[in-house]
mmCIF file of C-alpha atoms and ligand atoms in Angstrom:
data_model
loop_
_atom_site.group_PDB
_atom_site.id
_atom_site.type_symbol
_atom_site.label_atom_id
_atom_site.label_comp_id
_atom_site.label_asym_id
_atom_site.label_seq_id
_atom_site.Cartn_x
_atom_site.Cartn_y
_atom_site.Cartn_z
ATOM 1 C CA UNK A 1 134.993 81.147 96.453
ATOM 2 C CA UNK A 2 131.759 82.083 94.651
ATOM 3 C CA UNK A 3 129.670 84.980 95.939
ATOM 4 C CA UNK A 4 126.610 84.569 98.099
ATOM 5 C CA UNK A 5 123.276 86.407 97.931
ATOM 6 C CA UNK A 6 124.365 90.018 98.429
ATOM 7 C CA UNK A 7 120.960 91.032 99.728
ATOM 8 C CA UNK A 8 121.592 89.092 102.918
ATOM 9 C CA UNK A 9 123.967 91.851 104.006
ATOM 10 C CA UNK A 10 120.929 94.152 104.328
ATOM 11 C CA UNK A 11 118.839 91.822 106.482
ATOM 12 C CA UNK A 12 118.881 92.780 110.159
ATOM 13 C CA UNK A 13 118.700 90.423 113.114
ATOM 14 C CA UNK A 14 115.457 91.850 114.549
ATOM 15 C CA UNK A 15 115.096 91.606 118.317
ATOM 16 C CA UNK A 16 117.605 88.739 118.624
ATOM 17 C CA UNK A 17 120.231 90.642 120.628
ATOM 18 C CA UNK A 18 117.720 91.557 123.321
ATOM 19 C CA UNK A 19 115.951 88.201 123.343
ATOM 20 C CA UNK A 20 118.904 86.167 124.564
ATOM 21 C CA UNK A 21 117.728 84.105 127.557
ATOM 22 C CA UNK A 22 119.184 85.929 130.554
ATOM 23 C CA UNK A 23 120.141 84.591 133.981
ATOM 24 C CA UNK A 24 117.155 83.104 135.855
ATOM 25 C CA UNK A 25 116.697 86.054 138.238
ATOM 26 C CA UNK A 26 115.813 88.382 135.336
ATOM 27 C CA UNK A 27 112.147 89.213 134.637
ATOM 28 C CA UNK A 28 111.552 88.957 130.906
ATOM 29 C CA UNK A 29 109.087 91.343 129.280
ATOM 30 C CA UNK A 30 110.490 90.415 125.890
ATOM 31 C CA UNK A 31 109.147 87.071 124.766
ATOM 32 C CA UNK A 32 106.535 87.226 122.014
ATOM 33 C CA UNK A 33 104.889 83.908 122.678
ATOM 34 C CA UNK A 34 102.097 82.843 125.028
ATOM 35 C CA UNK A 35 103.376 81.209 128.218
ATOM 36 C CA UNK A 36 100.626 78.540 128.161
ATOM 37 C CA UNK A 37 100.868 74.922 127.077
ATOM 38 C CA UNK A 38 99.156 74.090 123.800
ATOM 39 C CA UNK A 39 95.641 72.894 124.772
ATOM 40 C CA UNK A 40 95.907 69.169 125.509
ATOM 41 C CA UNK A 41 93.130 68.105 123.118
ATOM 42 C CA UNK A 42 95.135 69.587 120.233
ATOM 43 C CA UNK A 43 98.222 67.667 121.336
ATOM 44 C CA UNK A 44 96.119 64.485 121.522
ATOM 45 C CA UNK A 45 94.795 65.061 117.993
ATOM 46 C CA UNK A 46 98.370 65.165 116.657
ATOM 47 C CA UNK A 47 99.298 62.017 118.606
ATOM 48 C CA UNK A 48 96.225 60.206 117.270
ATOM 49 C CA UNK A 49 97.169 61.152 113.715
ATOM 50 C CA UNK A 50 100.660 59.751 114.271
ATOM 51 C CA UNK A 51 99.159 56.566 115.717
ATOM 52 C CA UNK A 52 97.015 56.268 112.600
ATOM 53 C CA UNK A 53 100.220 56.462 110.557
ATOM 54 C CA UNK A 54 99.506 59.813 108.897
ATOM 55 C CA UNK A 55 103.119 60.376 107.982
ATOM 56 C CA UNK A 56 103.154 60.292 104.173
ATOM 57 C CA UNK A 57 103.073 63.106 101.617
ATOM 58 C CA UNK A 58 99.644 64.631 101.216
ATOM 59 C CA UNK A 59 97.789 67.457 99.418
ATOM 60 C CA UNK A 60 100.350 70.294 99.130
ATOM 61 C CA UNK A 61 98.020 73.151 100.039
ATOM 62 C CA UNK A 62 96.810 71.293 103.154
ATOM 63 C CA UNK A 63 94.046 68.725 103.654
ATOM 64 C CA UNK A 64 90.632 69.680 102.278
ATOM 65 C CA UNK A 65 89.177 69.331 105.804
ATOM 66 C CA UNK A 66 91.724 71.756 107.257
ATOM 67 C CA UNK A 67 91.364 74.298 104.453
ATOM 68 C CA UNK A 68 87.590 74.118 104.914
ATOM 69 C CA UNK A 69 87.990 74.663 108.655
ATOM 70 C CA UNK A 70 90.165 77.751 108.089
ATOM 71 C CA UNK A 71 87.691 79.094 105.540
ATOM 72 C CA UNK A 72 84.811 78.690 108.063
ATOM 73 C CA UNK A 73 86.882 80.184 110.882
ATOM 74 C CA UNK A 74 87.592 83.276 108.812
ATOM 75 C CA UNK A 75 83.874 83.896 108.307
ATOM 76 C CA UNK A 76 83.790 85.270 111.854
ATOM 77 C CA UNK A 77 86.029 88.098 110.616
ATOM 78 C CA UNK A 78 83.875 88.744 107.518
ATOM 79 C CA UNK A 79 86.525 87.121 105.332
ATOM 80 C CA UNK A 80 84.732 85.031 102.715
ATOM 81 C CA UNK A 81 87.084 82.742 100.808
ATOM 82 C CA UNK A 82 86.532 79.367 99.211
ATOM 83 C CA UNK A 83 88.489 76.560 100.892
ATOM 84 C CA UNK A 84 90.365 75.997 97.631
ATOM 85 C CA UNK A 85 91.820 79.484 98.051
ATOM 86 C CA UNK A 86 93.276 78.594 101.468
ATOM 87 C CA UNK A 87 96.804 77.229 101.828
ATOM 88 C CA UNK A 88 98.451 75.959 104.999
ATOM 89 C CA UNK A 89 102.029 77.100 105.613
ATOM 90 C CA UNK A 90 104.893 76.370 108.022
ATOM 91 C CA UNK A 91 103.999 79.294 110.307
ATOM 92 C CA UNK A 92 102.545 82.685 109.550
ATOM 93 C CA UNK A 93 106.032 83.912 108.743
ATOM 94 C CA UNK A 94 106.330 81.572 105.767
ATOM 95 C CA UNK A 95 102.887 82.695 104.579
ATOM 96 C CA UNK A 96 104.110 86.295 104.668
ATOM 97 C CA UNK A 97 107.171 85.357 102.660
ATOM 98 C CA UNK A 98 105.017 83.463 100.123
ATOM 99 C CA UNK A 99 102.795 86.502 99.716
ATOM 100 C CA UNK A 100 105.786 88.744 99.071
ATOM 101 C CA UNK A 101 107.391 86.304 96.596
ATOM 102 C CA UNK A 102 104.058 86.070 94.794
ATOM 103 C CA UNK A 103 103.072 89.736 94.687
ATOM 104 C CA UNK A 104 106.305 91.718 94.509
ATOM 105 C CA UNK A 105 109.187 92.305 92.125
ATOM 106 C CA UNK A 106 112.725 93.556 92.844
ATOM 107 C CA UNK A 107 112.759 97.355 92.879
ATOM 108 C CA UNK A 108 109.204 97.643 94.222
ATOM 109 C CA UNK A 109 108.496 99.730 97.314
ATOM 110 C CA UNK A 110 106.233 98.480 100.094
ATOM 111 C CA UNK A 111 104.650 100.643 102.791
ATOM 112 C CA UNK A 112 105.058 99.563 106.410
ATOM 113 C CA UNK A 113 103.314 101.338 109.266
ATOM 114 C CA UNK A 114 106.263 101.895 111.489
ATOM 115 C CA UNK A 115 107.474 100.827 113.956
ATOM 116 C CA UNK A 116 106.788 97.502 112.286
ATOM 117 C CA UNK A 117 107.642 93.928 113.252
ATOM 118 C CA UNK A 118 111.262 93.654 111.979
ATOM 119 C CA UNK A 119 110.807 90.473 109.922
ATOM 120 C CA UNK A 120 108.811 92.331 107.259
ATOM 121 C CA UNK A 121 111.802 94.560 106.575
ATOM 122 C CA UNK A 122 114.183 91.594 106.378
ATOM 123 C CA UNK A 123 111.947 89.548 104.062
ATOM 124 C CA UNK A 124 111.399 92.477 101.708
ATOM 125 C CA UNK A 125 115.119 93.225 101.522
ATOM 126 C CA UNK A 126 115.861 89.561 100.769
ATOM 127 C CA UNK A 127 113.624 89.915 97.723
ATOM 128 C CA UNK A 128 115.241 93.160 96.564
ATOM 129 C CA UNK A 129 112.146 95.140 97.546
ATOM 130 C CA UNK A 130 112.486 98.433 99.426
ATOM 131 C CA UNK A 131 110.600 98.769 102.716
ATOM 132 C CA UNK A 132 109.250 102.290 103.223
ATOM 133 C CA UNK A 133 108.730 102.920 106.929
ATOM 134 C CA UNK A 134 105.862 105.352 107.408
ATOM 135 C CA UNK A 135 105.559 106.492 111.033
ATOM 136 C CA UNK A 136 102.254 106.005 112.821
ATOM 137 C CA UNK A 137 100.760 108.715 115.065
ATOM 138 C CA UNK A 138 102.848 108.904 118.212
ATOM 139 C CA UNK A 139 100.025 109.369 120.706
ATOM 140 C CA UNK A 140 98.070 106.209 119.831
ATOM 141 C CA UNK A 141 100.103 104.300 117.187
ATOM 142 C CA UNK A 142 97.278 104.468 114.643
ATOM 143 C CA UNK A 143 97.836 105.188 110.911
ATOM 144 C CA UNK A 144 98.907 108.666 109.856
ATOM 145 C CA UNK A 145 97.080 109.056 106.547
ATOM 146 C CA UNK A 146 98.923 112.217 105.539
ATOM 147 C CA UNK A 147 102.273 110.496 106.034
ATOM 148 C CA UNK A 148 101.067 107.492 104.034
ATOM 149 C CA UNK A 149 99.900 109.673 101.150
ATOM 150 C CA UNK A 150 103.246 111.429 100.944
ATOM 151 C CA UNK A 151 105.162 108.120 100.997
ATOM 152 C CA UNK A 152 103.544 106.743 97.822
ATOM 153 C CA UNK A 153 105.684 106.774 94.660
ATOM 154 C CA UNK A 154 105.337 105.199 91.224
ATOM 155 C CA UNK A 155 107.206 102.176 92.625
ATOM 156 C CA UNK A 156 104.823 101.509 95.525
ATOM 157 C CA UNK A 157 103.055 98.199 94.968
ATOM 158 C CA UNK A 158 101.827 97.061 98.387
ATOM 159 C CA UNK A 159 101.092 97.945 101.982
ATOM 160 C CA UNK A 160 101.510 95.578 104.913
ATOM 161 C CA UNK A 161 98.932 95.810 107.689
ATOM 162 C CA UNK A 162 99.262 94.226 111.106
ATOM 163 C CA UNK A 163 96.371 94.937 113.440
ATOM 164 C CA UNK A 164 96.455 93.991 116.316
ATOM 165 C CA UNK A 165 99.994 95.220 116.055
ATOM 166 C CA UNK A 166 103.365 93.963 117.125
ATOM 167 C CA UNK A 167 105.127 95.989 118.584
ATOM 168 C CA UNK A 168 102.610 98.722 119.472
ATOM 169 C CA UNK A 169 99.538 96.766 120.600
ATOM 170 C CA UNK A 170 97.328 99.065 118.473
ATOM 171 C CA UNK A 171 94.116 97.766 116.886
ATOM 172 C CA UNK A 172 93.016 99.874 113.931
ATOM 173 C CA UNK A 173 89.341 100.849 113.924
ATOM 174 C CA UNK A 174 87.112 99.564 111.152
ATOM 175 C CA UNK A 175 86.848 103.079 109.712
ATOM 176 C CA UNK A 176 90.662 103.262 109.592
ATOM 177 C CA UNK A 177 90.760 99.898 107.821
ATOM 178 C CA UNK A 178 88.119 101.163 105.414
ATOM 179 C CA UNK A 179 90.262 104.241 104.750
ATOM 180 C CA UNK A 180 93.388 102.120 104.299
ATOM 181 C CA UNK A 181 91.469 99.978 101.810
ATOM 182 C CA UNK A 182 90.288 103.053 99.888
ATOM 183 C CA UNK A 183 93.889 104.344 99.941
ATOM 184 C CA UNK A 184 95.075 101.023 98.470
ATOM 185 C CA UNK A 185 92.408 101.141 95.783
ATOM 186 C CA UNK A 186 93.332 104.745 94.944
ATOM 187 C CA UNK A 187 97.016 103.866 94.525
ATOM 188 C CA UNK A 188 96.405 100.351 93.193
ATOM 189 C CA UNK A 189 98.288 98.548 95.975
ATOM 190 C CA UNK A 190 98.184 94.983 97.213
ATOM 191 C CA UNK A 191 97.251 94.651 100.869
ATOM 192 C CA UNK A 192 99.170 92.046 102.834
ATOM 193 C CA UNK A 193 97.118 91.691 105.999
ATOM 194 C CA UNK A 194 98.988 89.980 108.851
ATOM 195 C CA UNK A 195 96.106 89.031 111.152
ATOM 196 C CA UNK A 196 98.081 86.701 113.416
ATOM 197 C CA UNK A 197 96.776 88.437 116.566
ATOM 198 C CA UNK A 198 93.170 88.808 115.315
ATOM 199 C CA UNK A 199 91.611 86.958 118.238
ATOM 200 C CA UNK A 200 93.486 88.965 120.881
ATOM 201 C CA UNK A 201 91.742 92.331 120.919
ATOM 202 C CA UNK A 202 90.526 94.532 123.762
ATOM 203 C CA UNK A 203 88.568 97.094 121.771
ATOM 204 C CA UNK A 204 84.803 96.968 121.122
ATOM 205 C CA UNK A 205 85.192 96.570 117.374
ATOM 206 C CA UNK A 206 88.054 94.072 117.457
ATOM 207 C CA UNK A 207 89.952 93.068 114.342
ATOM 208 C CA UNK A 208 88.648 94.403 111.058
ATOM 209 C CA UNK A 209 89.494 92.968 107.604
ATOM 210 C CA UNK A 210 90.078 95.060 104.461
ATOM 211 C CA UNK A 211 88.257 92.326 102.489
ATOM 212 C CA UNK A 212 84.893 93.638 103.692
ATOM 213 C CA UNK A 213 85.336 97.090 102.173
ATOM 214 C CA UNK A 214 84.865 98.197 98.588
ATOM 215 C CA UNK A 215 87.731 97.063 96.397
ATOM 216 C CA UNK A 216 89.353 95.166 99.293
ATOM 217 C CA UNK A 217 88.650 91.498 98.554
ATOM 218 C CA UNK A 218 90.334 91.535 95.146
ATOM 219 C CA UNK A 219 93.601 93.003 96.444
ATOM 220 C CA UNK A 220 93.934 91.593 99.971
ATOM 221 C CA UNK A 221 95.884 88.556 101.069
ATOM 222 C CA UNK A 222 94.921 87.532 104.622
ATOM 223 C CA UNK A 223 97.574 85.754 106.654
ATOM 224 C CA UNK A 224 97.242 84.226 110.082
ATOM 225 C CA UNK A 225 98.014 81.142 112.077
ATOM 226 C CA UNK A 226 97.823 79.160 115.236
ATOM 227 C CA UNK A 227 100.986 80.395 116.972
ATOM 228 C CA UNK A 228 99.625 83.155 119.175
ATOM 229 C CA UNK A 229 95.893 82.576 119.660
ATOM 230 C CA UNK A 230 96.225 78.857 120.369
ATOM 231 C CA UNK A 231 99.683 78.951 121.988
ATOM 232 C CA UNK A 232 101.197 76.821 119.234
ATOM 233 C CA UNK A 233 104.341 78.758 118.283
ATOM 234 C CA UNK A 234 106.568 75.690 117.923
ATOM 235 C CA UNK A 235 104.107 73.812 115.739
ATOM 236 C CA UNK A 236 104.911 76.099 112.807
ATOM 237 C CA UNK A 237 101.420 76.343 111.355
ATOM 238 C CA UNK A 238 99.927 79.254 109.464
ATOM 239 C CA UNK A 239 97.493 80.009 106.669
ATOM 240 C CA UNK A 240 97.225 82.290 103.698
ATOM 241 C CA UNK A 241 94.146 83.104 101.655
ATOM 242 C CA UNK A 242 93.316 85.628 98.968
ATOM 243 C CA UNK A 243 91.853 86.095 95.505
ATOM 244 C CA UNK A 244 91.963 82.932 93.351
ATOM 245 C CA UNK A 245 94.432 84.347 90.827
ATOM 246 C CA UNK A 246 96.855 85.169 93.638
ATOM 247 C CA UNK A 247 96.377 81.846 95.392
ATOM 248 C CA UNK A 248 97.106 79.942 92.172
ATOM 249 C CA UNK A 249 100.575 81.465 92.261
ATOM 250 C CA UNK A 250 100.951 81.013 96.018
ATOM 251 C CA UNK A 251 100.304 77.286 95.441
ATOM 252 C CA UNK A 252 103.161 77.227 92.931
ATOM 253 C CA UNK A 253 105.487 78.958 95.413
ATOM 254 C CA UNK A 254 104.544 76.447 98.109
ATOM 255 C CA UNK A 255 104.833 73.408 95.826
ATOM 256 C CA UNK A 256 108.276 74.639 94.782
ATOM 257 C CA UNK A 257 109.519 74.996 98.341
ATOM 258 C CA UNK A 258 107.855 73.485 101.442
ATOM 259 C CA UNK A 259 105.470 71.042 99.649
ATOM 260 C CA UNK A 260 103.282 71.011 102.773
ATOM 261 C CA UNK A 261 103.298 71.156 106.560
ATOM 262 C CA UNK A 262 103.679 67.842 108.454
ATOM 263 C CA UNK A 263 100.734 65.613 107.552
ATOM 264 C CA UNK A 264 100.011 64.554 111.141
ATOM 265 C CA UNK A 265 99.746 68.172 112.304
ATOM 266 C CA UNK A 266 96.825 68.895 110.016
ATOM 267 C CA UNK A 267 94.120 67.076 112.056
ATOM 268 C CA UNK A 268 95.431 68.840 115.164
ATOM 269 C CA UNK A 269 95.256 72.231 113.468
ATOM 270 C CA UNK A 270 91.702 71.451 112.398
ATOM 271 C CA UNK A 271 90.803 70.355 115.913
ATOM 272 C CA UNK A 272 92.097 73.699 117.236
ATOM 273 C CA UNK A 273 88.952 75.355 115.875
ATOM 274 C CA UNK A 274 86.926 73.088 118.195
ATOM 275 C CA UNK A 275 89.045 74.174 121.155
ATOM 276 C CA UNK A 276 87.847 77.773 121.269
ATOM 277 C CA UNK A 277 87.088 77.494 125.003
ATOM 278 C CA UNK A 278 90.819 77.127 125.578
ATOM 279 C CA UNK A 279 91.466 80.146 123.386
ATOM 280 C CA UNK A 280 88.971 82.152 125.445
ATOM 281 C CA UNK A 281 90.581 80.986 128.694
ATOM 282 C CA UNK A 282 94.002 82.244 127.555
ATOM 283 C CA UNK A 283 92.497 85.461 126.248
ATOM 284 C CA UNK A 284 90.924 86.133 129.662
ATOM 285 C CA UNK A 285 94.339 85.733 131.278
ATOM 286 C CA UNK A 286 95.882 88.204 128.846
ATOM 287 C CA UNK A 287 93.051 90.637 129.503
ATOM 288 C CA UNK A 288 93.797 90.596 133.262
ATOM 289 C CA UNK A 289 97.517 91.001 132.697
ATOM 290 C CA UNK A 290 96.973 93.863 130.302
ATOM 291 C CA UNK A 291 95.189 95.910 132.973
ATOM 292 C CA UNK A 292 97.793 95.058 135.571
ATOM 293 C CA UNK A 293 100.825 95.902 133.453
ATOM 294 C CA UNK A 294 99.337 99.045 131.968
ATOM 295 C CA UNK A 295 98.506 100.391 135.410
ATOM 296 C CA UNK A 296 101.969 99.395 136.639
ATOM 297 C CA UNK A 297 103.857 101.093 133.830
ATOM 298 C CA UNK A 298 101.724 104.221 134.019
ATOM 299 C CA UNK A 299 102.982 104.594 137.592
ATOM 300 C CA UNK A 300 106.652 104.606 136.489
ATOM 301 C CA UNK A 301 108.314 108.035 136.536
ATOM 302 C CA UNK A 302 109.054 109.368 133.049
ATOM 303 C CA UNK A 303 107.081 106.595 131.318
ATOM 304 C CA UNK A 304 103.896 107.125 129.335
ATOM 305 C CA UNK A 305 101.858 104.316 127.806
ATOM 306 C CA UNK A 306 98.708 104.567 125.672
ATOM 307 C CA UNK A 307 96.241 101.831 126.552
ATOM 308 C CA UNK A 308 97.227 98.616 124.734
ATOM 309 C CA UNK A 309 94.383 97.535 122.433
ATOM 310 C CA UNK A 310 95.408 94.102 121.232
ATOM 311 C CA UNK A 311 97.951 91.274 120.986
ATOM 312 C CA UNK A 312 100.047 91.029 124.173
ATOM 313 C CA UNK A 313 102.305 94.024 123.669
ATOM 314 C CA UNK A 314 102.566 97.467 125.140
ATOM 315 C CA UNK A 315 104.658 100.226 123.582
ATOM 316 C CA UNK A 316 105.990 102.626 126.179
ATOM 317 C CA UNK A 317 107.241 106.144 125.622
ATOM 318 C CA UNK A 318 110.288 106.391 127.894
ATOM 319 C CA UNK A 319 111.593 109.751 126.671
ATOM 320 C CA UNK A 320 110.569 111.326 129.972
ATOM 321 C CA UNK A 321 113.258 109.307 131.753
ATOM 322 C CA UNK A 322 115.978 111.230 129.888
ATOM 323 C CA UNK A 323 117.438 107.976 128.570
ATOM 324 C CA UNK A 324 117.530 106.670 125.015
ATOM 325 C CA UNK A 325 115.581 103.471 124.519
ATOM 326 C CA UNK A 326 118.777 101.433 124.124
ATOM 327 C CA UNK A 327 120.254 102.913 127.305
ATOM 328 C CA UNK A 328 116.965 102.214 129.088
ATOM 329 C CA UNK A 329 116.921 98.573 127.931
ATOM 330 C CA UNK A 330 120.579 97.947 128.757
ATOM 331 C CA UNK A 331 120.389 99.586 132.181
ATOM 332 C CA UNK A 332 117.030 98.019 133.042
ATOM 333 C CA UNK A 333 118.667 94.672 132.425
ATOM 334 C CA UNK A 334 121.834 95.449 134.416
ATOM 335 C CA UNK A 335 120.402 97.548 137.233
ATOM 336 C CA UNK A 336 116.778 96.386 137.614
ATOM 337 C CA UNK A 337 117.148 92.856 136.230
ATOM 338 C CA UNK A 338 114.278 93.390 133.794
ATOM 339 C CA UNK A 339 114.597 92.555 130.096
ATOM 340 C CA UNK A 340 112.777 94.651 127.492
ATOM 341 C CA UNK A 341 113.101 95.454 123.773
ATOM 342 C CA UNK A 342 114.421 98.890 122.741
ATOM 343 C CA UNK A 343 112.179 100.473 120.105
ATOM 344 C CA UNK A 344 115.067 101.756 118.007
ATOM 345 C CA UNK A 345 115.629 98.206 116.752
ATOM 346 C CA UNK A 346 112.792 99.209 114.402
ATOM 347 C CA UNK A 347 112.745 102.410 112.322
ATOM 348 C CA UNK A 348 110.231 104.746 113.964
ATOM 349 C CA UNK A 349 110.550 103.180 117.413
ATOM 350 C CA UNK A 350 113.238 105.489 118.827
ATOM 351 C CA UNK A 351 112.449 106.636 122.374
ATOM 352 C CA UNK A 352 110.104 103.727 123.090
ATOM 353 C CA UNK A 353 110.391 100.227 124.517
ATOM 354 C CA UNK A 354 108.291 97.183 123.691
ATOM 355 C CA UNK A 355 106.892 95.213 126.583
ATOM 356 C CA UNK A 356 105.338 91.765 126.201
ATOM 357 C CA UNK A 357 102.838 90.719 128.853
ATOM 358 C CA UNK A 358 102.922 87.082 127.831
ATOM 359 C CA UNK A 359 104.154 86.338 131.324
ATOM 360 C CA UNK A 360 102.608 85.615 134.723
ATOM 361 C CA UNK A 361 100.905 88.192 136.988
ATOM 362 C CA UNK A 362 103.580 87.432 139.546
ATOM 363 C CA UNK A 363 106.320 88.373 137.061
ATOM 364 C CA UNK A 364 104.431 91.494 136.032
ATOM 365 C CA UNK A 365 104.131 92.666 139.651
ATOM 366 C CA UNK A 366 107.770 91.950 140.395
ATOM 367 C CA UNK A 367 109.030 93.486 137.122
ATOM 368 C CA UNK A 368 107.052 96.676 137.711
ATOM 369 C CA UNK A 369 108.261 96.839 141.327
ATOM 370 C CA UNK A 370 111.899 96.578 140.214
ATOM 371 C CA UNK A 371 111.552 99.159 137.438
ATOM 372 C CA UNK A 372 109.803 101.577 139.783
ATOM 373 C CA UNK A 373 112.481 101.286 142.442
ATOM 374 C CA UNK A 374 115.219 101.668 139.815
ATOM 375 C CA UNK A 375 113.688 104.723 138.138
ATOM 376 C CA UNK A 376 112.858 106.406 141.464
ATOM 377 C CA UNK A 377 116.451 105.962 142.640
ATOM 378 C CA UNK A 378 117.666 107.586 139.422
ATOM 379 C CA UNK A 379 115.562 110.702 139.955
HETATM 380 N N1 LIG B 1 103.515 88.279 112.415
HETATM 381 C C1 LIG B 1 103.728 88.974 113.534
HETATM 382 C C2 LIG B 1 103.259 90.370 113.617
HETATM 383 C C3 LIG B 1 104.388 88.385 114.620
HETATM 384 O O1 LIG B 1 104.576 89.090 115.746
HETATM 385 C C4 LIG B 1 104.864 87.061 114.498
HETATM 386 C C5 LIG B 1 105.626 86.432 115.584
HETATM 387 O O2 LIG B 1 106.139 87.047 116.480
HETATM 388 C C6 LIG B 1 104.618 86.385 113.310
HETATM 389 C C7 LIG B 1 103.943 87.015 112.291
HETATM 390 C C8 LIG B 1 105.123 84.982 113.114
HETATM 391 O O3 LIG B 1 104.177 84.019 113.319
HETATM 392 P P1 LIG B 1 104.564 82.472 113.204
HETATM 393 O O4 LIG B 1 105.256 82.098 114.464
HETATM 394 O O5 LIG B 1 103.266 81.765 113.042
HETATM 395 O O6 LIG B 1 105.442 82.314 112.020
#
């Protein structure tokens, strides 16, 4: 038989092993998607489009109206891009892949602030690009600029940013983003900015875009989507925008692969920007849960957790329990009936576990109660 793509052998399976739906009595702190229904007016907008018969091929980069709506939405983050430089993708993930196909060549090295969401590593490896995992500071999960400087080689062509961050919940300050932009200018790097969690921040400054700093706009590709902020994970809708010369090539990549997202989803995605009250309602829920779960985990023996700053994740240092993160996750599941993600599934995450608080207050209280009882009995 002929060979297959050999690079696939180097692509990991991410969190999959620890995301398997467990028996119903298990409390899951693993799932990275909001537990709310998509706001009903967005659902209605998709149904209306179907009723109008919007089921044929359409403009590959996305309808003009939708691209305009994304362009206006991004203004709130100081990202100024013409609507013709916006392209709608099947999920943020596809937008990330498009950006990598467009900007990178086999043999390139790309900096990741680690621990990093595992899909970046897999996508880069698929393209024959080497991910360079540069550890963040362990006390707050913010960038370590000395480590970044020493990781740059003549092959480094890009850095991937993700603030608010999955898995750590860190939100980089605007002065850190400014420094990261200056660093990218100094070393002539592309910036792939995964801003999928931009509207879920708990810091005063919130999300900050490299495009607003000197030299940033010409080298930054901003990528986001509807999955997290609007609770639309299954709709598979994302966007990508960047400098015109980059977007020209992104359009070619898209036209050569997906063509476009489902036509009847586009009016719904546009309507989502008119449903910001629903977004705020969900954000308020996450804000309450964040306080509750942080307080709960801080009370666990041997566990230390910096305050989560964004997204709906918390990254917990469990080294004080004497267990490895994998042992912790396996035993928490077996003995406390709580599911969590061991950090060592990502380079740089050893000794930590990722907790998602995209779950009810009731589950948070019960999960914390179980973990506390379990850890106290082990002491
Ligand atoms: N980027 C990050 C950091 C994520 O955590 C996720 C999903 O978990 C994605 C991108 C994927 O987004 P989408 O579902 O829109 O493809």
